[in-house]
Amino acid sequence: MTQDTRAPATVALHADEAFRVDHAISPPICQSVTYLADGPEDFARKAVEPHNAEFYGRHGNPTAKRLAKVVADLEGAEAGMVLSSGMGAMTTAILTFVRQGDHIVAQDGHYSATSNFLRKVLPRYGIETTFVDQTKPDSFAAAIRPQTKLILIETPVNPLMTLTDIQAVADIAQDTGILTLCDNTFASPINQRPLSFGIDLVVHSATKYIGGHHDLLAGVVVGRQDHLDAIWDMSMDLGPIGAPFDAWLALRGLRTLKARIDLHNANAMKIASFLKGLPGVRDVYYPGLVSHPQHDLAQRQMTGFGGMLSFDLKGGYEAGLKFVSRLRLCLNAASLGGVETLVVQPAVMFRARLTDEQIRAQGVTPGMIRISAGIEDGDDLIADIEQALCGA
Ligand SMILES: *Cc1c(COP(=O)(O)O)cnc(C)c1O
């Protein structure tokens, strides 16, 4: 299937047109879990053909196939596949390319479940990971061993919106046979296209910006056809295929991805700039600010700086609690990337099981606040944040 190379706003709306059924403009939700074969030969072919969406539900489904096509085209990938969640996509992709005795190079900081998978789950199966400073490309190179099969990156990443130099990591892996995988969830394909720098695989939690409305759970992985065929093969045995209804919601959300991301980018920039000058705020972490230590890198590899930012309240933990409790428009809730602005104080999540020292070791300070800027009016967001800070 040819890649749709038009501009992202157009791709998001039209890339799956070849899969149109019954002349329907809006894609149908295909809930059927099994499909009629046109005789024994067709049955036999469909049973073994990778990504066949019309055989049995664990192999794929027509609705997810359309979503995969659009995300693949947005990322400039040959092929894509939808899984049940971002972690379903991440773990299935990783397990496809490593076996007992193999080695992975990853960042000190990743999405928490990705870190846990690398630190706690994989070692039980004899797969070791070296964690490196993501801001130093040389540290990735230095960690490579003869057994290294995979380099994992994620940029920007929690909690400080730290970036990884995508081009540098792709160059390090080039000609080594080591695969590179980038979690592109925070940036979205509108702001950043890792494959264009030479990365092999991109994973998204479609739960976030791709869906964009806090109402579905899904993951997508895109890359080369042979890699996606291998991932599909693994998913057949693990079973985390993406469900039709969630794929349909994601596809619906995706139609407006470009328009939404433009608003997320603008609101995050506005909030970050507002917070920057305030006396009660120690630091603001946003790749779009000139003060971000990696702003130059952000300009090189991102076409927009994203909707995620964090900042540190001088008043610490208590000030953070007050700030969050005084918010009226911004909502205190987990997750990110949807149309509503969501705010969390990361230390609150860690307090139950970690000491302040352990929390700090993860780059989180007690008074840190993370914002996923939504698409509300920017002035209304600023007004809400301003009134909430008065009590902090
Ligand atoms: C949410 C998230 C994931 C996991 O996605 P789920 O859909 O919740 O499984 C992975 N990576 C990043 C960066 C995320 O934000």
Short mmCIF file of C-alpha atoms and ligand atoms in Angstrom, two decimals:
data_model
loop_
_atom_site.label_atom_id
_atom_site.label_comp_id
_atom_site.label_asym_id
_atom_site.label_seq_id
_atom_site.Cartn_x
_atom_site.Cartn_y
_atom_site.Cartn_z
CA MET A 1 0.00 0.00 0.00
CA THR A 2 1.48 3.34 -1.00
CA GLN A 3 2.34 5.86 1.66
CA ASP A 4 0.30 9.06 1.82
CA THR A 5 2.89 11.80 1.73
CA ARG A 6 0.58 14.81 1.79
CA ALA A 7 0.71 17.29 4.68
CA PRO A 8 -0.19 15.85 8.14
CA ALA A 9 -3.58 17.58 8.40
CA THR A 10 -4.62 15.96 5.11
CA VAL A 11 -3.09 12.55 5.90
CA ALA A 12 -4.98 12.40 9.21
CA LEU A 13 -8.26 12.80 7.33
CA HIS A 14 -7.70 10.87 4.12
CA ALA A 15 -4.89 8.29 4.41
CA ASP A 16 -7.30 5.38 4.99
CA GLU A 17 -9.60 6.17 2.06
CA ALA A 18 -8.56 2.99 0.23
CA PHE A 19 -10.24 1.01 3.04
CA ARG A 20 -13.58 2.78 2.66
CA VAL A 21 -16.60 0.42 2.81
CA ASP A 22 -20.20 0.99 1.70
CA HIS A 23 -19.29 4.52 0.56
CA ALA A 24 -19.28 5.55 4.23
CA ILE A 25 -17.37 8.77 4.94
CA SER A 26 -17.10 7.91 8.65
CA PRO A 27 -15.49 4.47 9.13
CA PRO A 28 -17.78 1.76 10.49
CA ILE A 29 -16.88 -0.06 13.71
CA CYS A 30 -16.35 -3.62 12.63
CA GLN A 31 -17.08 -5.66 15.76
CA SER A 32 -17.12 -9.08 14.11
CA VAL A 33 -14.49 -11.40 15.56
CA THR A 34 -14.60 -13.89 12.71
CA TYR A 35 -14.99 -13.67 8.94
CA LEU A 36 -16.38 -15.77 6.12
CA ALA A 37 -13.76 -17.43 3.92
CA ASP A 38 -14.18 -17.75 0.16
CA GLY A 39 -13.33 -21.43 0.12
CA PRO A 40 -10.50 -23.51 1.61
CA GLU A 41 -7.65 -21.76 -0.21
CA ASP A 42 -8.76 -18.34 0.96
CA PHE A 43 -9.19 -19.72 4.50
CA ALA A 44 -5.69 -21.18 4.47
CA ARG A 45 -4.16 -17.96 3.14
CA LYS A 46 -5.93 -15.71 5.65
CA ALA A 47 -4.99 -17.98 8.53
CA VAL A 48 -1.28 -17.34 8.10
CA GLU A 49 -1.08 -13.92 6.40
CA PRO A 50 0.38 -11.29 8.79
CA HIS A 51 -2.01 -8.47 9.77
CA ASN A 52 -4.95 -10.07 8.01
CA ALA A 53 -7.87 -8.07 9.40
CA GLU A 54 -10.60 -10.43 8.22
CA PHE A 55 -9.85 -13.84 9.69
CA TYR A 56 -10.09 -13.92 13.50
CA GLY A 57 -10.13 -11.00 15.96
CA ARG A 58 -6.74 -11.70 17.56
CA HIS A 59 -5.10 -11.38 14.13
CA GLY A 60 -6.46 -7.87 13.58
CA ASN A 61 -9.65 -6.09 12.60
CA PRO A 62 -10.66 -3.70 9.79
CA THR A 63 -11.12 -0.70 12.12
CA ALA A 64 -7.68 -1.05 13.71
CA LYS A 65 -6.18 -1.57 10.26
CA ARG A 66 -7.38 1.90 9.22
CA LEU A 67 -5.97 3.48 12.37
CA ALA A 68 -2.62 1.76 11.82
CA LYS A 69 -2.49 3.05 8.24
CA VAL A 70 -3.08 6.67 9.26
CA VAL A 71 -0.52 6.65 12.08
CA ALA A 72 2.04 4.90 9.87
CA ASP A 73 1.59 7.54 7.17
CA LEU A 74 1.83 10.39 9.69
CA GLU A 75 5.11 8.94 10.94
CA GLY A 76 6.41 8.20 7.44
CA ALA A 77 6.44 4.45 8.13
CA GLU A 78 5.96 1.52 5.78
CA ALA A 79 3.64 -0.33 8.17
CA GLY A 80 1.87 -0.10 11.49
CA MET A 81 -0.12 -2.12 13.96
CA VAL A 82 -2.62 -1.30 16.71
CA LEU A 83 -2.38 -2.89 20.13
CA SER A 84 -4.56 -2.82 23.22
CA SER A 85 -2.60 -0.06 24.99
CA GLY A 86 0.63 1.89 24.77
CA MET A 87 2.24 -0.68 27.06
CA GLY A 88 0.79 -3.48 24.95
CA ALA A 89 2.60 -1.96 21.96
CA MET A 90 5.81 -1.27 23.88
CA THR A 91 6.16 -4.69 25.53
CA THR A 92 5.16 -6.64 22.41
CA ALA A 93 7.66 -4.68 20.29
CA ILE A 94 10.47 -5.18 22.80
CA LEU A 95 9.78 -8.90 23.28
CA THR A 96 9.83 -9.41 19.51
CA PHE A 97 13.46 -8.37 19.20
CA VAL A 98 15.18 -9.69 22.34
CA ARG A 99 15.77 -13.13 23.74
CA GLN A 100 17.56 -14.64 26.75
CA GLY A 101 21.12 -13.32 26.98
CA ASP A 102 20.42 -10.19 24.95
CA HIS A 103 21.06 -6.66 26.13
CA ILE A 104 19.13 -3.39 25.82
CA VAL A 105 20.33 0.21 26.19
CA ALA A 106 17.67 2.56 27.56
CA GLN A 107 17.37 5.93 29.28
CA ASP A 108 17.57 6.58 33.03
CA GLY A 109 14.10 8.02 32.71
CA HIS A 110 11.25 6.42 30.81
CA TYR A 111 7.48 6.22 31.24
CA SER A 112 7.10 4.40 34.59
CA ALA A 113 5.65 1.16 33.24
CA THR A 114 8.36 0.98 30.55
CA SER A 115 11.01 1.41 33.26
CA ASN A 116 9.39 -1.28 35.38
CA PHE A 117 9.24 -3.67 32.44
CA LEU A 118 12.96 -3.19 31.76
CA ARG A 119 14.03 -3.19 35.42
CA LYS A 120 11.75 -5.83 36.92
CA VAL A 121 10.22 -8.06 34.26
CA LEU A 122 12.89 -8.61 31.59
CA PRO A 123 15.70 -9.59 34.02
CA ARG A 124 13.57 -12.58 35.05
CA TYR A 125 13.98 -13.85 31.50
CA GLY A 126 17.71 -13.17 31.26
CA ILE A 127 17.48 -9.86 29.41
CA GLU A 128 19.57 -7.09 30.89
CA THR A 129 19.24 -3.34 30.34
CA THR A 130 21.84 -0.61 30.83
CA PHE A 131 20.30 2.77 31.71
CA VAL A 132 22.14 5.84 30.45
CA ASP A 133 22.01 9.63 30.68
CA GLN A 134 19.71 10.54 27.79
CA THR A 135 21.24 14.01 27.44
CA LYS A 136 24.64 12.49 26.50
CA PRO A 137 24.54 10.62 23.15
CA ASP A 138 28.01 9.20 23.92
CA SER A 139 26.58 7.35 26.89
CA PHE A 140 24.39 5.30 24.54
CA ALA A 141 27.45 4.40 22.46
CA ALA A 142 29.49 3.53 25.54
CA ALA A 143 26.82 1.16 26.85
CA ILE A 144 26.69 -1.00 23.72
CA ARG A 145 27.87 -4.59 24.13
CA PRO A 146 28.18 -7.43 21.63
CA GLN A 147 24.81 -8.71 22.94
CA THR A 148 23.00 -5.38 22.49
CA LYS A 149 19.92 -5.82 20.29
CA LEU A 150 17.87 -2.73 21.05
CA ILE A 151 18.25 0.94 21.98
CA LEU A 152 15.18 2.48 23.54
CA ILE A 153 14.56 6.21 23.66
CA GLU A 154 11.70 8.48 24.68
CA THR A 155 11.64 12.23 24.08
CA PRO A 156 10.47 14.52 25.63
CA VAL A 157 10.17 12.55 28.86
CA ASN A 158 8.80 13.01 32.38
CA PRO A 159 9.28 14.77 34.71
CA LEU A 160 11.55 17.54 33.36
CA MET A 161 10.65 17.29 29.66
CA THR A 162 14.20 16.13 29.00
CA LEU A 163 15.08 15.43 25.37
CA THR A 164 17.14 12.75 23.65
CA ASP A 165 19.09 13.62 20.49
CA ILE A 166 17.22 11.37 18.06
CA GLN A 167 19.64 11.82 15.16
CA ALA A 168 22.68 11.08 17.34
CA VAL A 169 21.16 7.85 18.67
CA ALA A 170 20.08 6.74 15.19
CA ASP A 171 23.62 7.38 13.93
CA ILE A 172 25.14 5.35 16.77
CA ALA A 173 22.97 2.35 15.92
CA GLN A 174 23.45 2.62 12.18
CA ASP A 175 25.32 -0.30 10.59
CA THR A 176 25.48 -2.16 13.93
CA GLY A 177 22.35 -4.26 13.44
CA ILE A 178 21.01 -2.81 16.70
CA LEU A 179 17.37 -1.75 16.42
CA THR A 180 16.24 1.63 17.71
CA LEU A 181 12.78 2.26 19.17
CA CYS A 182 11.40 5.66 20.14
CA ASP A 183 8.35 6.29 22.34
CA ASN A 184 6.92 9.34 20.55
CA THR A 185 3.80 9.70 22.72
CA PHE A 186 4.60 13.10 24.25
CA ALA A 187 5.49 14.78 20.96
CA SER A 188 2.88 13.18 18.65
CA PRO A 189 3.66 12.70 14.95
CA ILE A 190 2.74 16.33 14.35
CA ASN A 191 5.63 17.68 16.44
CA GLN A 192 8.26 15.01 15.84
CA ARG A 193 8.95 12.22 13.35
CA PRO A 194 11.69 9.93 14.70
CA LEU A 195 11.80 7.69 11.61
CA SER A 196 12.91 10.69 9.55
CA PHE A 197 16.13 10.72 11.63
CA GLY A 198 16.78 7.01 11.05
CA ILE A 199 15.01 5.44 14.05
CA ASP A 200 13.60 1.97 13.22
CA LEU A 201 10.41 1.78 15.27
CA VAL A 202 8.04 4.31 16.83
CA VAL A 203 5.55 3.49 19.58
CA HIS A 204 2.59 5.63 20.65
CA SER A 205 0.23 5.40 23.52
CA ALA A 206 -2.78 6.32 21.37
CA THR A 207 -4.57 6.79 24.69
CA LYS A 208 -2.93 10.23 24.75
CA TYR A 209 -2.70 12.70 21.83
CA ILE A 210 -3.74 10.36 19.02
CA GLY A 211 -7.09 9.62 20.67
CA GLY A 212 -7.04 12.99 22.34
CA HIS A 213 -10.29 12.82 24.30
CA HIS A 214 -9.52 10.72 27.41
CA ASP A 215 -11.95 8.04 26.34
CA LEU A 216 -9.97 5.11 24.93
CA LEU A 217 -6.97 2.89 25.62
CA ALA A 218 -4.81 1.87 22.65
CA GLY A 219 -1.24 1.66 21.41
CA VAL A 220 0.35 1.83 17.97
CA VAL A 221 3.73 0.68 16.70
CA VAL A 222 5.02 1.68 13.27
CA GLY A 223 8.15 0.92 11.24
CA ARG A 224 9.43 -1.32 8.46
CA GLN A 225 7.11 -4.01 7.07
CA ASP A 226 9.39 -6.92 8.05
CA HIS A 227 9.69 -5.58 11.61
CA LEU A 228 5.94 -5.14 11.87
CA ASP A 229 5.39 -8.68 10.54
CA ALA A 230 7.63 -10.00 13.32
CA ILE A 231 5.77 -7.93 15.95
CA TRP A 232 2.47 -9.22 14.61
CA ASP A 233 3.78 -12.77 14.91
CA MET A 234 4.64 -12.17 18.57
CA SER A 235 1.29 -10.51 19.25
CA MET A 236 -0.49 -13.59 17.91
CA ASP A 237 0.88 -15.55 20.85
CA LEU A 238 0.74 -12.79 23.48
CA GLY A 239 -2.73 -11.61 22.50
CA PRO A 240 -2.76 -7.79 23.00
CA ILE A 241 -4.42 -6.79 19.73
CA GLY A 242 -6.26 -3.45 19.63
CA ALA A 243 -10.05 -3.62 20.00
CA PRO A 244 -12.32 -2.26 17.21
CA PHE A 245 -14.22 0.26 19.33
CA ASP A 246 -11.10 1.84 20.83
CA ALA A 247 -9.52 1.91 17.37
CA TRP A 248 -12.63 3.64 16.04
CA LEU A 249 -12.48 6.28 18.78
CA ALA A 250 -8.77 6.79 18.11
CA LEU A 251 -9.43 7.15 14.39
CA ARG A 252 -12.12 9.70 15.10
CA GLY A 253 -9.78 11.61 17.42
CA LEU A 254 -6.97 11.40 14.90
CA ARG A 255 -8.97 13.29 12.29
CA THR A 256 -8.42 16.50 14.30
CA LEU A 257 -4.87 15.72 15.48
CA LYS A 258 -3.18 18.57 13.61
CA ALA A 259 -5.72 21.17 14.77
CA ARG A 260 -5.58 19.94 18.37
CA ILE A 261 -1.78 19.78 18.53
CA ASP A 262 -1.51 23.35 17.27
CA LEU A 263 -3.71 24.41 20.21
CA HIS A 264 -1.87 22.19 22.73
CA ASN A 265 1.44 23.67 21.57
CA ALA A 266 0.18 27.25 21.83
CA ASN A 267 -1.42 26.79 25.26
CA ALA A 268 1.62 25.03 26.74
CA MET A 269 3.87 27.81 25.47
CA LYS A 270 1.57 30.43 26.90
CA ILE A 271 1.38 28.74 30.31
CA ALA A 272 5.15 28.11 30.44
CA SER A 273 5.91 31.72 29.55
CA PHE A 274 3.45 32.99 32.16
CA LEU A 275 4.89 30.78 34.92
CA LYS A 276 8.46 31.65 34.02
CA GLY A 277 8.45 35.11 35.58
CA LEU A 278 6.54 34.36 38.77
CA PRO A 279 8.16 34.80 42.21
CA GLY A 280 6.67 31.62 43.71
CA VAL A 281 7.94 29.45 40.85
CA ARG A 282 11.51 28.13 40.91
CA ASP A 283 11.88 26.45 37.52
CA VAL A 284 9.72 25.88 34.47
CA TYR A 285 10.47 22.90 32.25
CA TYR A 286 9.25 23.26 28.68
CA PRO A 287 11.31 22.54 25.54
CA GLY A 288 9.85 25.64 23.87
CA LEU A 289 11.38 28.02 26.42
CA VAL A 290 14.78 29.47 25.52
CA SER A 291 15.73 28.69 29.14
CA HIS A 292 15.23 24.93 28.61
CA PRO A 293 18.76 23.45 28.64
CA GLN A 294 18.03 21.59 25.40
CA HIS A 295 16.05 24.28 23.57
CA ASP A 296 18.47 24.17 20.61
CA LEU A 297 17.98 20.42 20.26
CA ALA A 298 14.20 20.90 20.52
CA GLN A 299 14.38 23.36 17.62
CA ARG A 300 16.40 20.88 15.56
CA GLN A 301 14.21 17.83 15.99
CA MET A 302 10.73 19.12 16.85
CA THR A 303 8.38 21.14 14.66
CA GLY A 304 6.32 22.09 17.71
CA PHE A 305 7.22 21.87 21.40
CA GLY A 306 4.23 19.89 22.62
CA GLY A 307 1.54 20.27 25.24
CA MET A 308 3.47 18.92 28.24
CA LEU A 309 5.28 21.09 30.78
CA SER A 310 6.23 20.99 34.43
CA PHE A 311 7.29 23.52 37.03
CA ASP A 312 8.58 23.62 40.56
CA LEU A 313 6.87 25.59 43.31
CA LYS A 314 9.25 27.21 45.80
CA GLY A 315 6.81 26.40 48.60
CA GLY A 316 7.39 22.65 48.09
CA TYR A 317 4.98 19.81 48.79
CA GLU A 318 2.42 21.81 50.76
CA ALA A 319 2.36 24.61 48.19
CA GLY A 320 1.76 21.99 45.49
CA LEU A 321 -1.17 20.49 47.40
CA LYS A 322 -2.72 23.94 47.82
CA PHE A 323 -2.19 24.88 44.19
CA VAL A 324 -3.81 21.72 42.84
CA SER A 325 -6.74 21.90 45.25
CA ARG A 326 -7.49 25.53 44.27
CA LEU A 327 -7.67 24.85 40.51
CA ARG A 328 -11.18 25.20 39.09
CA LEU A 329 -10.77 24.79 35.34
CA CYS A 330 -7.68 22.56 35.19
CA LEU A 331 -8.47 19.05 36.38
CA ASN A 332 -6.46 16.96 38.82
CA ALA A 333 -6.28 13.65 36.98
CA ALA A 334 -3.80 11.11 35.64
CA SER A 335 -3.01 10.73 31.93
CA LEU A 336 -2.31 13.42 29.36
CA GLY A 337 -2.76 14.47 25.77
CA GLY A 338 -6.50 15.05 25.77
CA VAL A 339 -8.59 18.13 25.11
CA GLU A 340 -9.07 18.93 28.84
CA THR A 341 -6.12 20.40 30.75
CA LEU A 342 -4.91 17.89 33.36
CA VAL A 343 -2.65 18.64 36.29
CA VAL A 344 -0.78 16.30 38.64
CA GLN A 345 1.69 16.73 41.48
CA PRO A 346 3.98 13.75 40.80
CA ALA A 347 5.26 13.60 44.41
CA VAL A 348 1.73 12.79 45.61
CA MET A 349 1.78 9.59 43.56
CA PHE A 350 5.17 8.58 45.00
CA ARG A 351 4.66 9.69 48.62
CA ALA A 352 2.92 6.50 49.68
CA ARG A 353 5.89 4.27 48.91
CA LEU A 354 9.01 6.45 48.56
CA THR A 355 11.00 8.85 50.76
CA ASP A 356 11.64 12.46 49.64
CA GLU A 357 15.20 11.39 48.76
CA GLN A 358 13.99 8.54 46.55
CA ILE A 359 11.49 10.85 44.89
CA ARG A 360 14.23 13.39 44.17
CA ALA A 361 16.41 10.63 42.68
CA GLN A 362 13.76 10.32 39.96
CA GLY A 363 14.13 14.00 39.13
CA VAL A 364 10.91 14.86 40.93
CA THR A 365 10.88 17.59 43.58
CA PRO A 366 8.14 17.74 46.27
CA GLY A 367 6.68 20.95 44.81
CA MET A 368 6.72 19.84 41.19
CA ILE A 369 3.56 20.19 39.12
CA ARG A 370 3.00 18.63 35.70
CA ILE A 371 0.55 20.12 33.26
CA SER A 372 -0.93 18.54 30.16
CA ALA A 373 -2.22 21.66 28.43
CA GLY A 374 -5.62 21.10 26.86
CA ILE A 375 -7.35 23.11 24.18
CA GLU A 376 -9.41 25.47 26.38
CA ASP A 377 -8.99 29.18 25.78
CA GLY A 378 -5.44 30.09 26.79
CA ASP A 379 -6.44 33.18 28.78
CA ASP A 380 -8.95 31.16 30.81
CA LEU A 381 -6.21 28.65 31.64
CA ILE A 382 -3.83 31.40 32.72
CA ALA A 383 -6.55 32.99 34.89
CA ASP A 384 -7.21 29.66 36.61
CA ILE A 385 -3.52 28.98 37.22
CA GLU A 386 -3.01 32.53 38.48
CA GLN A 387 -5.84 32.38 41.02
CA ALA A 388 -4.70 28.94 42.22
CA LEU A 389 -1.12 30.20 42.72
CA CYS A 390 -2.33 32.94 45.04
CA GLY A 391 -2.95 30.32 47.68
CA ALA A 392 0.24 28.36 47.02
C1 LIG B 1 0.70 6.60 28.79
C2 LIG B 1 2.04 6.32 28.23
C3 LIG B 1 2.45 5.02 27.91
C4 LIG B 1 1.57 3.83 28.19
O1 LIG B 1 0.39 3.89 27.45
P1 LIG B 1 -0.95 3.13 27.89
O2 LIG B 1 -1.86 3.40 26.76
O3 LIG B 1 -1.39 3.72 29.20
O4 LIG B 1 -0.59 1.69 28.06
C5 LIG B 1 3.68 4.84 27.35
N1 LIG B 1 4.52 5.87 27.13
C6 LIG B 1 4.18 7.13 27.43
C7 LIG B 1 5.14 8.23 27.17
C8 LIG B 1 2.93 7.41 27.99
O5 LIG B 1 2.59 8.67 28.30
#
